[in-house]
């Protein structure tokens, strides 16, 4: 089983929308998925309450308990992927999600202020030796692609950047409102294509690093 944590010590970066759509994309690719919603605001848990399908499973912050024990329980139950949606603050829950991660995705919007706000998260991940990558989220559309490219270059000096920026597309809002992932709402849409690429990249990255991550987690 692998753990994919979405972490950043800043609110409003779109972590929850990414978490639920990645989880749906992974499930459609054959994974047995559980989302841990550690944020007291419960954005992912609220999405699940709206959802008609019973999977992927979602545990809210009251059900999650101690992260290592919960991850172990989900592994024993046969889950193959846990997606952790963290609060946008530096908290005990956020640090726990970082430590358990085979890969931590750090969402960042394409602005200088948001780039600067990611640095405490990056430093925390590096301090505990967790694999991570920065993912540009809520990016402008093609007419302003140069801005996204500039931010990607700026971020690359701080760490690895996922080569798939996620654009600010209305499909994400509609899918969330219906309790769906973008792959369910508009399977042929650009948002679904981008999330699919993000999941494929993340899966490949976790496959490459999961052995090292497990050794460091046990250390």
Coordinates of C-alpha atoms in Angstrom, one line a residue:
X1 CA 0.0 0.0 0.0
X2 CA 1.2 3.5 -0.8
X3 CA 0.4 6.8 0.9
X4 CA 0.0 10.0 -1.1
X5 CA -0.3 13.1 1.1
X6 CA -1.4 16.6 -0.1
X7 CA 0.3 19.1 2.2
X8 CA 1.0 22.8 2.4
X9 CA 0.9 25.2 5.3
X10 CA -1.4 27.5 3.4
X11 CA -5.1 27.4 2.8
X12 CA -6.9 28.0 -0.5
X13 CA -4.5 26.0 -2.7
X14 CA -7.2 23.5 -3.8
X15 CA -5.8 20.4 -2.0
X16 CA -9.2 18.9 -1.4
X17 CA -10.3 19.1 -5.1
X18 CA -7.1 17.5 -6.1
X19 CA -7.4 14.8 -3.4
X20 CA -10.9 13.6 -4.4
X21 CA -10.2 13.7 -8.1
X22 CA -6.9 11.9 -7.8
X23 CA -8.6 9.3 -5.6
X24 CA -11.3 8.7 -8.2
X25 CA -8.7 8.5 -11.0
X26 CA -6.7 6.0 -9.0
X27 CA -9.8 3.9 -8.3
X28 CA -10.7 3.8 -12.0
X29 CA -7.1 2.6 -12.6
X30 CA -7.7 -0.4 -10.3
X31 CA -6.6 0.9 -6.9
X32 CA -8.6 0.3 -3.7
X33 CA -8.5 3.8 -2.3
X34 CA -9.3 5.5 1.0
X35 CA -9.2 9.3 1.6
X36 CA -8.2 10.5 5.0
X37 CA -9.6 14.0 5.5
X38 CA -7.6 15.5 8.4
X39 CA -9.0 19.0 8.0
X40 CA -11.6 20.0 10.6
X41 CA -13.4 21.9 7.8
X42 CA -14.1 18.5 6.2
X43 CA -14.1 19.5 2.5
X44 CA -13.3 15.9 1.3
X45 CA -15.7 14.4 3.8
X46 CA -18.5 16.8 2.7
X47 CA -17.8 15.7 -0.9
X48 CA -18.3 12.1 0.1
X49 CA -21.6 12.9 1.8
X50 CA -22.9 14.3 -1.5
X51 CA -21.5 11.3 -3.5
X52 CA -23.8 8.5 -4.7
X53 CA -21.1 5.9 -5.0
X54 CA -19.7 4.3 -1.9
X55 CA -16.1 4.3 -3.0
X56 CA -13.5 5.6 -2.6
X57 CA -13.8 5.4 1.2
X58 CA -13.4 8.5 3.2
X59 CA -12.5 8.9 6.9
X60 CA -13.0 12.4 8.4
X61 CA -10.7 13.9 11.0
X62 CA -12.7 12.4 13.9
X63 CA -12.4 8.9 12.4
X64 CA -8.8 9.1 11.4
X65 CA -7.3 8.8 14.8
X66 CA -3.5 8.4 15.0
X67 CA -2.2 8.4 11.5
X68 CA 0.3 5.5 11.7
X69 CA -2.3 3.2 13.3
X70 CA -4.9 4.2 10.8
X71 CA -2.6 3.6 7.9
X72 CA -1.7 0.2 9.3
X73 CA -5.4 -0.7 9.7
X74 CA -6.1 0.3 6.1
X75 CA -3.2 -1.7 4.8
X76 CA -4.5 -4.8 6.7
X77 CA -8.0 -4.2 5.2
X78 CA -6.5 -4.5 1.7
X79 CA -6.4 -0.9 0.6
X80 CA -3.7 -0.2 -2.0
X81 CA -3.7 3.7 -1.8
X82 CA -4.4 6.2 0.9
X83 CA -4.8 9.8 -0.1
X84 CA -4.4 12.2 2.8
X85 CA -6.0 15.6 2.6
X86 CA -4.4 17.8 5.3
X87 CA -5.4 21.1 6.9
X88 CA -3.7 24.2 5.4
X89 CA -1.7 24.8 8.6
X90 CA 1.3 23.5 10.4
X91 CA -0.3 21.0 12.7
X92 CA 0.3 17.6 14.3
X93 CA -1.9 16.0 11.7
X94 CA -0.1 17.6 8.9
X95 CA 3.3 16.5 10.2
X96 CA 1.9 13.0 10.6
X97 CA 0.7 12.9 7.0
X98 CA 4.2 14.1 5.9
X99 CA 5.9 11.3 7.8
X100 CA 3.7 8.6 6.4
X101 CA 3.9 9.7 2.8
X102 CA 5.5 7.7 0.0
X103 CA 5.0 11.0 -1.8
X104 CA 3.9 14.4 -0.6
X105 CA 2.4 16.7 -3.2
X106 CA 2.6 20.4 -2.4
X107 CA 0.0 22.3 -4.3
X108 CA 0.9 25.9 -5.1
X109 CA -1.0 28.5 -7.1
X110 CA 1.0 30.4 -9.7
X111 CA 1.8 33.6 -7.8
X112 CA 4.9 34.8 -6.1
X113 CA 3.1 35.1 -2.8
X114 CA 2.0 31.4 -3.0
X115 CA 5.5 30.3 -4.0
X116 CA 6.9 32.0 -0.9
X117 CA 4.2 30.4 1.3
X118 CA 5.3 26.9 0.2
X119 CA 8.8 27.2 1.6
X120 CA 8.0 26.2 5.2
X121 CA 6.3 23.1 3.9
X122 CA 9.3 22.3 1.7
X123 CA 11.7 22.8 4.5
X124 CA 9.7 20.6 6.8
X125 CA 9.6 17.8 4.3
X126 CA 13.3 18.0 3.6
X127 CA 14.0 18.0 7.4
X128 CA 12.3 14.6 7.8
X129 CA 13.5 13.2 4.5
X130 CA 10.2 12.7 2.8
X131 CA 9.9 12.5 -1.0
X132 CA 7.9 15.4 -2.3
X133 CA 7.0 17.4 -5.5
X134 CA 5.4 20.7 -6.0
X135 CA 2.3 20.8 -8.2
X136 CA 1.1 24.0 -9.8
X137 CA -2.7 24.1 -9.2
X138 CA -5.4 26.5 -10.4
X139 CA -3.1 27.6 -13.2
X140 CA -4.3 30.1 -15.8
X141 CA -5.4 28.7 -19.2
X142 CA -3.2 28.7 -22.3
X143 CA -3.5 32.5 -22.9
X144 CA -1.4 33.0 -19.8
X145 CA 0.8 30.0 -20.1
X146 CA 3.9 32.1 -19.8
X147 CA 3.0 32.9 -16.2
X148 CA 2.7 29.2 -15.3
X149 CA 6.1 28.5 -17.0
X150 CA 7.7 31.3 -15.1
X151 CA 6.4 30.0 -11.8
X152 CA 7.5 26.4 -12.7
X153 CA 11.0 27.7 -13.3
X154 CA 10.9 29.6 -10.0
X155 CA 9.7 26.6 -8.1
X156 CA 12.3 24.3 -9.6
X157 CA 15.0 26.0 -7.6
X158 CA 13.2 24.8 -4.4
X159 CA 12.4 21.2 -5.4
X160 CA 11.0 18.9 -8.0
X161 CA 8.0 20.2 -9.9
X162 CA 5.3 17.9 -11.3
X163 CA 5.5 18.5 -15.1
X164 CA 1.7 18.6 -15.3
X165 CA 0.2 22.0 -14.2
X166 CA -3.5 21.7 -13.2
X167 CA -5.5 24.5 -14.8
X168 CA -8.3 26.4 -13.1
X169 CA -11.1 24.6 -15.0
X170 CA -14.8 24.8 -14.1
X171 CA -15.1 21.0 -14.2
X172 CA -13.4 20.8 -10.8
X173 CA -16.2 22.9 -9.2
X174 CA -19.0 21.1 -10.9
X175 CA -17.6 17.7 -10.1
X176 CA -17.1 18.6 -6.4
X177 CA -20.7 19.9 -6.2
X178 CA -22.0 16.6 -7.5
X179 CA -19.8 14.4 -5.3
X180 CA -17.8 13.3 -8.3
X181 CA -14.2 13.3 -9.6
X182 CA -13.5 15.1 -12.8
X183 CA -13.1 11.7 -14.5
X184 CA -16.7 11.0 -13.7
X185 CA -18.1 14.4 -14.4
X186 CA -16.4 14.9 -17.8
X187 CA -14.2 11.9 -18.6
X188 CA -13.1 13.4 -22.0
X189 CA -12.5 16.9 -20.6
X190 CA -9.2 18.6 -20.2
X191 CA -9.5 18.6 -16.4
X192 CA -9.8 14.8 -16.4
X193 CA -6.8 14.5 -18.7
X194 CA -4.6 16.7 -16.4
X195 CA -5.7 14.8 -13.3
X196 CA -5.0 11.5 -15.1
X197 CA -1.5 12.6 -16.0
X198 CA -0.9 13.8 -12.4
X199 CA -2.0 10.5 -11.0
X200 CA 0.1 8.5 -13.5
X201 CA 3.2 10.7 -12.7
X202 CA 2.6 10.3 -8.9
X203 CA 2.2 6.5 -9.2
X204 CA 5.4 6.2 -11.1
X205 CA 7.2 8.4 -8.6
X206 CA 5.9 6.4 -5.7
X207 CA 6.9 3.1 -7.3
X208 CA 10.4 4.5 -7.7
X209 CA 10.7 5.8 -4.1
X210 CA 8.5 3.6 -1.9
X211 CA 11.3 1.3 -0.8
X212 CA 13.5 4.3 0.3
X213 CA 10.5 6.0 1.9
X214 CA 9.6 2.9 3.9
X215 CA 13.2 2.5 5.2
X216 CA 13.2 6.2 6.3
X217 CA 9.8 5.9 8.0
X218 CA 11.0 3.0 10.1
X219 CA 14.3 4.8 11.1

